Amino acid sequence: RAPAAWLAQGLLRIDEPLREHALPLGPSPIATGGELMTGKVGVDVTPEEAKEAAKWVGLNLISTLKAEVGDLDKVKVHKLVGFVNCADDFHAQPGVVNGCSDLMVEVFGEDGRHARSAVGTNALPLNVPVEIEAIVEIKE
């Protein structure tokens, strides 16, 4: 069951067009029950838990796209940029972000294959373990 569409907080927008049909998004890892997943990978969150959080970011991205676009067959994923809140000695950021990447391919097929960056950082807003921005095209 997909979660409800993510709503932008504060002054943020969920859709800021880069071109006529592109849409960058970046929701937090919020599971179906509404709880925000938090913690630093390699300290109080395992890599597997962080990968699951990345999957929830992906599910929230998809829910938002469904609410905004309606027909997910119109979506083509171009790029994901993943940030992992992690300990200094954690070096498996791509494995964490794979939680979202794998989901995009599972849901969108070839249109879900994308370019990607996965980087580690010492902190993220609200202490989330992962934050992922997606740049997608809405096909006519």
mmCIF file with all atom_site columns, C-alpha atoms in Angstrom:
data_model
loop_
_atom_site.group_PDB
_atom_site.id
_atom_site.type_symbol
_atom_site.label_atom_id
_atom_site.label_alt_id
_atom_site.label_comp_id
_atom_site.label_asym_id
_atom_site.label_entity_id
_atom_site.label_seq_id
_atom_site.pdbx_PDB_ins_code
_atom_site.Cartn_x
_atom_site.Cartn_y
_atom_site.Cartn_z
_atom_site.occupancy
_atom_site.B_iso_or_equiv
_atom_site.pdbx_formal_charge
_atom_site.auth_seq_id
_atom_site.auth_comp_id
_atom_site.auth_asym_id
_atom_site.auth_atom_id
_atom_site.pdbx_PDB_model_num
ATOM 1   C CA . ARG A 1 1   ? 0.000  0.000  0.000   1.00 0.00 ? 1   ARG A CA 1
ATOM 2   C CA . ALA A 1 2   ? 1.502  3.317  -1.036  1.00 0.00 ? 2   ALA A CA 1
ATOM 3   C CA . PRO A 1 3   ? 1.703  6.156  1.478   1.00 0.00 ? 3   PRO A CA 1
ATOM 4   C CA . ALA A 1 4   ? -0.172 9.429  1.080   1.00 0.00 ? 4   ALA A CA 1
ATOM 5   C CA . ALA A 1 5   ? 1.431  12.081 -1.097  1.00 0.00 ? 5   ALA A CA 1
ATOM 6   C CA . TRP A 1 6   ? 4.243  13.980 0.601   1.00 0.00 ? 6   TRP A CA 1
ATOM 7   C CA . LEU A 1 7   ? 3.503  17.637 1.254   1.00 0.00 ? 7   LEU A CA 1
ATOM 8   C CA . ALA A 1 8   ? 6.243  20.248 1.109   1.00 0.00 ? 8   ALA A CA 1
ATOM 9   C CA . GLN A 1 9   ? 7.173  21.816 4.435   1.00 0.00 ? 9   GLN A CA 1
ATOM 10  C CA . GLY A 1 10  ? 7.783  25.527 5.055   1.00 0.00 ? 10  GLY A CA 1
ATOM 11  C CA . LEU A 1 11  ? 8.796  27.464 1.982   1.00 0.00 ? 11  LEU A CA 1
ATOM 12  C CA . LEU A 1 12  ? 9.746  24.386 -0.047  1.00 0.00 ? 12  LEU A CA 1
ATOM 13  C CA . ARG A 1 13  ? 8.066  23.324 -3.274  1.00 0.00 ? 13  ARG A CA 1
ATOM 14  C CA . ILE A 1 14  ? 7.668  19.755 -4.416  1.00 0.00 ? 14  ILE A CA 1
ATOM 15  C CA . ASP A 1 15  ? 7.765  20.759 -8.052  1.00 0.00 ? 15  ASP A CA 1
ATOM 16  C CA . GLU A 1 16  ? 10.088 23.385 -9.438  1.00 0.00 ? 16  GLU A CA 1
ATOM 17  C CA . PRO A 1 17  ? 10.295 23.021 -13.232 1.00 0.00 ? 17  PRO A CA 1
ATOM 18  C CA . LEU A 1 18  ? 13.786 22.868 -14.706 1.00 0.00 ? 18  LEU A CA 1
ATOM 19  C CA . ARG A 1 19  ? 12.443 22.546 -18.227 1.00 0.00 ? 19  ARG A CA 1
ATOM 20  C CA . GLU A 1 20  ? 9.000  22.330 -19.649 1.00 0.00 ? 20  GLU A CA 1
ATOM 21  C CA . HIS A 1 21  ? 8.375  18.785 -18.407 1.00 0.00 ? 21  HIS A CA 1
ATOM 22  C CA . ALA A 1 22  ? 10.872 18.114 -15.603 1.00 0.00 ? 22  ALA A CA 1
ATOM 23  C CA . LEU A 1 23  ? 10.159 17.893 -11.904 1.00 0.00 ? 23  LEU A CA 1
ATOM 24  C CA . PRO A 1 24  ? 12.693 17.566 -9.056  1.00 0.00 ? 24  PRO A CA 1
ATOM 25  C CA . LEU A 1 25  ? 11.421 16.045 -5.810  1.00 0.00 ? 25  LEU A CA 1
ATOM 26  C CA . GLY A 1 26  ? 12.890 15.226 -2.420  1.00 0.00 ? 26  GLY A CA 1
ATOM 27  C CA . PRO A 1 27  ? 10.582 13.871 0.303   1.00 0.00 ? 27  PRO A CA 1
ATOM 28  C CA . SER A 1 28  ? 11.707 12.463 3.644   1.00 0.00 ? 28  SER A CA 1
ATOM 29  C CA . PRO A 1 29  ? 11.665 8.760  4.600   1.00 0.00 ? 29  PRO A CA 1
ATOM 30  C CA . ILE A 1 30  ? 8.194  8.466  6.109   1.00 0.00 ? 30  ILE A CA 1
ATOM 31  C CA . ALA A 1 31  ? 6.707  4.976  6.407   1.00 0.00 ? 31  ALA A CA 1
ATOM 32  C CA . THR A 1 32  ? 3.021  4.088  6.000   1.00 0.00 ? 32  THR A CA 1
ATOM 33  C CA . GLY A 1 33  ? 2.285  4.695  9.688   1.00 0.00 ? 33  GLY A CA 1
ATOM 34  C CA . GLY A 1 34  ? 3.502  8.276  9.324   1.00 0.00 ? 34  GLY A CA 1
ATOM 35  C CA . GLU A 1 35  ? 6.640  7.903  11.421  1.00 0.00 ? 35  GLU A CA 1
ATOM 36  C CA . LEU A 1 36  ? 9.754  9.709  10.236  1.00 0.00 ? 36  LEU A CA 1
ATOM 37  C CA . MET A 1 37  ? 12.746 7.389  9.992   1.00 0.00 ? 37  MET A CA 1
ATOM 38  C CA . THR A 1 38  ? 15.759 8.936  11.758  1.00 0.00 ? 38  THR A CA 1
ATOM 39  C CA . GLY A 1 39  ? 19.352 8.147  12.673  1.00 0.00 ? 39  GLY A CA 1
ATOM 40  C CA . LYS A 1 40  ? 22.933 8.095  11.451  1.00 0.00 ? 40  LYS A CA 1
ATOM 41  C CA . VAL A 1 41  ? 24.058 5.108  9.380   1.00 0.00 ? 41  VAL A CA 1
ATOM 42  C CA . GLY A 1 42  ? 26.902 3.254  11.048  1.00 0.00 ? 42  GLY A CA 1
ATOM 43  C CA . VAL A 1 43  ? 25.980 4.642  14.472  1.00 0.00 ? 43  VAL A CA 1
ATOM 44  C CA . ASP A 1 44  ? 22.329 3.958  15.298  1.00 0.00 ? 44  ASP A CA 1
ATOM 45  C CA . VAL A 1 45  ? 20.991 2.801  11.903  1.00 0.00 ? 45  VAL A CA 1
ATOM 46  C CA . THR A 1 46  ? 22.218 -0.278 10.035  1.00 0.00 ? 46  THR A CA 1
ATOM 47  C CA . PRO A 1 47  ? 22.929 -0.149 6.303   1.00 0.00 ? 47  PRO A CA 1
ATOM 48  C CA . GLU A 1 48  ? 19.905 -2.423 5.763   1.00 0.00 ? 48  GLU A CA 1
ATOM 49  C CA . GLU A 1 49  ? 17.636 -0.059 7.729   1.00 0.00 ? 49  GLU A CA 1
ATOM 50  C CA . ALA A 1 50  ? 18.986 2.885  5.751   1.00 0.00 ? 50  ALA A CA 1
ATOM 51  C CA . LYS A 1 51  ? 18.346 1.044  2.477   1.00 0.00 ? 51  LYS A CA 1
ATOM 52  C CA . GLU A 1 52  ? 14.752 0.475  3.642   1.00 0.00 ? 52  GLU A CA 1
ATOM 53  C CA . ALA A 1 53  ? 14.503 4.217  4.432   1.00 0.00 ? 53  ALA A CA 1
ATOM 54  C CA . ALA A 1 54  ? 15.708 4.960  0.888   1.00 0.00 ? 54  ALA A CA 1
ATOM 55  C CA . LYS A 1 55  ? 12.982 2.676  -0.435  1.00 0.00 ? 55  LYS A CA 1
ATOM 56  C CA . TRP A 1 56  ? 10.408 4.672  1.592   1.00 0.00 ? 56  TRP A CA 1
ATOM 57  C CA . VAL A 1 57  ? 11.773 7.876  0.078   1.00 0.00 ? 57  VAL A CA 1
ATOM 58  C CA . GLY A 1 58  ? 11.163 6.255  -3.322  1.00 0.00 ? 58  GLY A CA 1
ATOM 59  C CA . LEU A 1 59  ? 7.631  5.217  -2.382  1.00 0.00 ? 59  LEU A CA 1
ATOM 60  C CA . ASN A 1 60  ? 6.930  8.778  -1.235  1.00 0.00 ? 60  ASN A CA 1
ATOM 61  C CA . LEU A 1 61  ? 8.365  10.113 -4.509  1.00 0.00 ? 61  LEU A CA 1
ATOM 62  C CA . ILE A 1 62  ? 6.066  7.803  -6.461  1.00 0.00 ? 62  ILE A CA 1
ATOM 63  C CA . SER A 1 63  ? 3.029  8.784  -4.356  1.00 0.00 ? 63  SER A CA 1
ATOM 64  C CA . THR A 1 64  ? 3.785  12.444 -4.959  1.00 0.00 ? 64  THR A CA 1
ATOM 65  C CA . LEU A 1 65  ? 4.188  11.874 -8.692  1.00 0.00 ? 65  LEU A CA 1
ATOM 66  C CA . LYS A 1 66  ? 0.913  9.945  -8.797  1.00 0.00 ? 66  LYS A CA 1
ATOM 67  C CA . ALA A 1 67  ? -0.862 12.822 -7.017  1.00 0.00 ? 67  ALA A CA 1
ATOM 68  C CA . GLU A 1 68  ? 0.698  15.472 -9.281  1.00 0.00 ? 68  GLU A CA 1
ATOM 69  C CA . VAL A 1 69  ? 0.674  13.689 -12.655 1.00 0.00 ? 69  VAL A CA 1
ATOM 70  C CA . GLY A 1 70  ? -2.009 11.025 -12.313 1.00 0.00 ? 70  GLY A CA 1
ATOM 71  C CA . ASP A 1 71  ? -0.654 8.563  -14.879 1.00 0.00 ? 71  ASP A CA 1
ATOM 72  C CA . LEU A 1 72  ? 2.661  7.035  -13.802 1.00 0.00 ? 72  LEU A CA 1
ATOM 73  C CA . ASP A 1 73  ? 3.176  5.750  -17.367 1.00 0.00 ? 73  ASP A CA 1
ATOM 74  C CA . LYS A 1 74  ? 4.082  9.356  -18.237 1.00 0.00 ? 74  LYS A CA 1
ATOM 75  C CA . VAL A 1 75  ? 7.054  9.354  -15.837 1.00 0.00 ? 75  VAL A CA 1
ATOM 76  C CA . LYS A 1 76  ? 10.681 8.896  -16.910 1.00 0.00 ? 76  LYS A CA 1
ATOM 77  C CA . VAL A 1 77  ? 13.307 9.062  -14.159 1.00 0.00 ? 77  VAL A CA 1
ATOM 78  C CA . HIS A 1 78  ? 16.461 10.887 -15.274 1.00 0.00 ? 78  HIS A CA 1
ATOM 79  C CA . LYS A 1 79  ? 18.563 11.237 -12.132 1.00 0.00 ? 79  LYS A CA 1
ATOM 80  C CA . LEU A 1 80  ? 18.620 10.522 -8.409  1.00 0.00 ? 80  LEU A CA 1
ATOM 81  C CA . VAL A 1 81  ? 20.894 12.411 -6.042  1.00 0.00 ? 81  VAL A CA 1
ATOM 82  C CA . GLY A 1 82  ? 21.196 10.604 -2.711  1.00 0.00 ? 82  GLY A CA 1
ATOM 83  C CA . PHE A 1 83  ? 22.651 11.932 0.529   1.00 0.00 ? 83  PHE A CA 1
ATOM 84  C CA . VAL A 1 84  ? 23.380 9.493  3.355   1.00 0.00 ? 84  VAL A CA 1
ATOM 85  C CA . ASN A 1 85  ? 23.674 10.725 6.952   1.00 0.00 ? 85  ASN A CA 1
ATOM 86  C CA . CYS A 1 86  ? 26.537 8.500  8.064   1.00 0.00 ? 86  CYS A CA 1
ATOM 87  C CA . ALA A 1 87  ? 29.526 7.925  10.308  1.00 0.00 ? 87  ALA A CA 1
ATOM 88  C CA . ASP A 1 88  ? 32.900 9.041  8.963   1.00 0.00 ? 88  ASP A CA 1
ATOM 89  C CA . ASP A 1 89  ? 34.024 5.440  8.456   1.00 0.00 ? 89  ASP A CA 1
ATOM 90  C CA . PHE A 1 90  ? 30.902 4.360  6.520   1.00 0.00 ? 90  PHE A CA 1
ATOM 91  C CA . HIS A 1 91  ? 31.638 3.961  2.805   1.00 0.00 ? 91  HIS A CA 1
ATOM 92  C CA . ALA A 1 92  ? 28.657 2.053  1.384   1.00 0.00 ? 92  ALA A CA 1
ATOM 93  C CA . GLN A 1 93  ? 26.456 5.013  0.415   1.00 0.00 ? 93  GLN A CA 1
ATOM 94  C CA . PRO A 1 94  ? 25.596 3.542  -3.029  1.00 0.00 ? 94  PRO A CA 1
ATOM 95  C CA . GLY A 1 95  ? 24.191 0.427  -1.348  1.00 0.00 ? 95  GLY A CA 1
ATOM 96  C CA . VAL A 1 96  ? 21.886 2.590  0.768   1.00 0.00 ? 96  VAL A CA 1
ATOM 97  C CA . VAL A 1 97  ? 20.619 4.645  -2.173  1.00 0.00 ? 97  VAL A CA 1
ATOM 98  C CA . ASN A 1 98  ? 20.011 1.394  -4.086  1.00 0.00 ? 98  ASN A CA 1
ATOM 99  C CA . GLY A 1 99  ? 16.842 1.083  -1.999  1.00 0.00 ? 99  GLY A CA 1
ATOM 100 C CA . CYS A 1 100 ? 15.365 3.905  -4.067  1.00 0.00 ? 100 CYS A CA 1
ATOM 101 C CA . SER A 1 101 ? 17.132 3.125  -7.349  1.00 0.00 ? 101 SER A CA 1
ATOM 102 C CA . ASP A 1 102 ? 15.975 -0.488 -7.393  1.00 0.00 ? 102 ASP A CA 1
ATOM 103 C CA . LEU A 1 103 ? 12.397 0.622  -6.697  1.00 0.00 ? 103 LEU A CA 1
ATOM 104 C CA . MET A 1 104 ? 12.432 3.107  -9.605  1.00 0.00 ? 104 MET A CA 1
ATOM 105 C CA . VAL A 1 105 ? 13.429 0.339  -12.029 1.00 0.00 ? 105 VAL A CA 1
ATOM 106 C CA . GLU A 1 106 ? 10.922 -2.080 -10.479 1.00 0.00 ? 106 GLU A CA 1
ATOM 107 C CA . VAL A 1 107 ? 8.047  0.417  -10.864 1.00 0.00 ? 107 VAL A CA 1
ATOM 108 C CA . PHE A 1 108 ? 8.952  2.235  -14.100 1.00 0.00 ? 108 PHE A CA 1
ATOM 109 C CA . GLY A 1 109 ? 10.959 -0.435 -15.966 1.00 0.00 ? 109 GLY A CA 1
ATOM 110 C CA . GLU A 1 110 ? 13.331 1.040  -18.545 1.00 0.00 ? 110 GLU A CA 1
ATOM 111 C CA . ASP A 1 111 ? 11.906 4.497  -17.813 1.00 0.00 ? 111 ASP A CA 1
ATOM 112 C CA . GLY A 1 112 ? 13.122 4.039  -14.237 1.00 0.00 ? 112 GLY A CA 1
ATOM 113 C CA . ARG A 1 113 ? 16.787 3.545  -15.196 1.00 0.00 ? 113 ARG A CA 1
ATOM 114 C CA . HIS A 1 114 ? 18.664 6.712  -14.270 1.00 0.00 ? 114 HIS A CA 1
ATOM 115 C CA . ALA A 1 115 ? 21.936 8.482  -13.615 1.00 0.00 ? 115 ALA A CA 1
ATOM 116 C CA . ARG A 1 116 ? 22.770 8.743  -9.923  1.00 0.00 ? 116 ARG A CA 1
ATOM 117 C CA . SER A 1 117 ? 24.995 10.261 -7.276  1.00 0.00 ? 117 SER A CA 1
ATOM 118 C CA . ALA A 1 118 ? 25.316 8.817  -3.764  1.00 0.00 ? 118 ALA A CA 1
ATOM 119 C CA . VAL A 1 119 ? 27.296 10.804 -1.202  1.00 0.00 ? 119 VAL A CA 1
ATOM 120 C CA . GLY A 1 120 ? 27.868 10.679 2.528   1.00 0.00 ? 120 GLY A CA 1
ATOM 121 C CA . THR A 1 121 ? 27.319 13.617 4.819   1.00 0.00 ? 121 THR A CA 1
ATOM 122 C CA . ASN A 1 122 ? 27.744 14.230 8.543   1.00 0.00 ? 122 ASN A CA 1
ATOM 123 C CA . ALA A 1 123 ? 24.123 15.342 9.065   1.00 0.00 ? 123 ALA A CA 1
ATOM 124 C CA . LEU A 1 124 ? 20.776 15.773 7.318   1.00 0.00 ? 124 LEU A CA 1
ATOM 125 C CA . PRO A 1 125 ? 17.691 17.799 8.273   1.00 0.00 ? 125 PRO A CA 1
ATOM 126 C CA . LEU A 1 126 ? 15.553 16.184 10.978  1.00 0.00 ? 126 LEU A CA 1
ATOM 127 C CA . ASN A 1 127 ? 18.327 13.585 11.430  1.00 0.00 ? 127 ASN A CA 1
ATOM 128 C CA . VAL A 1 128 ? 16.926 11.453 8.581   1.00 0.00 ? 128 VAL A CA 1
ATOM 129 C CA . PRO A 1 129 ? 19.303 8.676  7.453   1.00 0.00 ? 129 PRO A CA 1
ATOM 130 C CA . VAL A 1 130 ? 18.839 9.399  3.760   1.00 0.00 ? 130 VAL A CA 1
ATOM 131 C CA . GLU A 1 131 ? 17.568 12.171 1.521   1.00 0.00 ? 131 GLU A CA 1
ATOM 132 C CA . ILE A 1 132 ? 17.064 11.657 -2.197  1.00 0.00 ? 132 ILE A CA 1
ATOM 133 C CA . GLU A 1 133 ? 16.201 14.137 -4.898  1.00 0.00 ? 133 GLU A CA 1
ATOM 134 C CA . ALA A 1 134 ? 14.762 12.874 -8.179  1.00 0.00 ? 134 ALA A CA 1
ATOM 135 C CA . ILE A 1 135 ? 14.689 14.620 -11.503 1.00 0.00 ? 135 ILE A CA 1
ATOM 136 C CA . VAL A 1 136 ? 11.977 13.167 -13.686 1.00 0.00 ? 136 VAL A CA 1
ATOM 137 C CA . GLU A 1 137 ? 10.406 13.918 -17.035 1.00 0.00 ? 137 GLU A CA 1
ATOM 138 C CA . ILE A 1 138 ? 6.672  13.982 -17.515 1.00 0.00 ? 138 ILE A CA 1
ATOM 139 C CA . LYS A 1 139 ? 6.127  12.602 -21.011 1.00 0.00 ? 139 LYS A CA 1
ATOM 140 C CA . GLU A 1 140 ? 3.262  13.882 -23.152 1.00 0.00 ? 140 GLU A CA 1
#
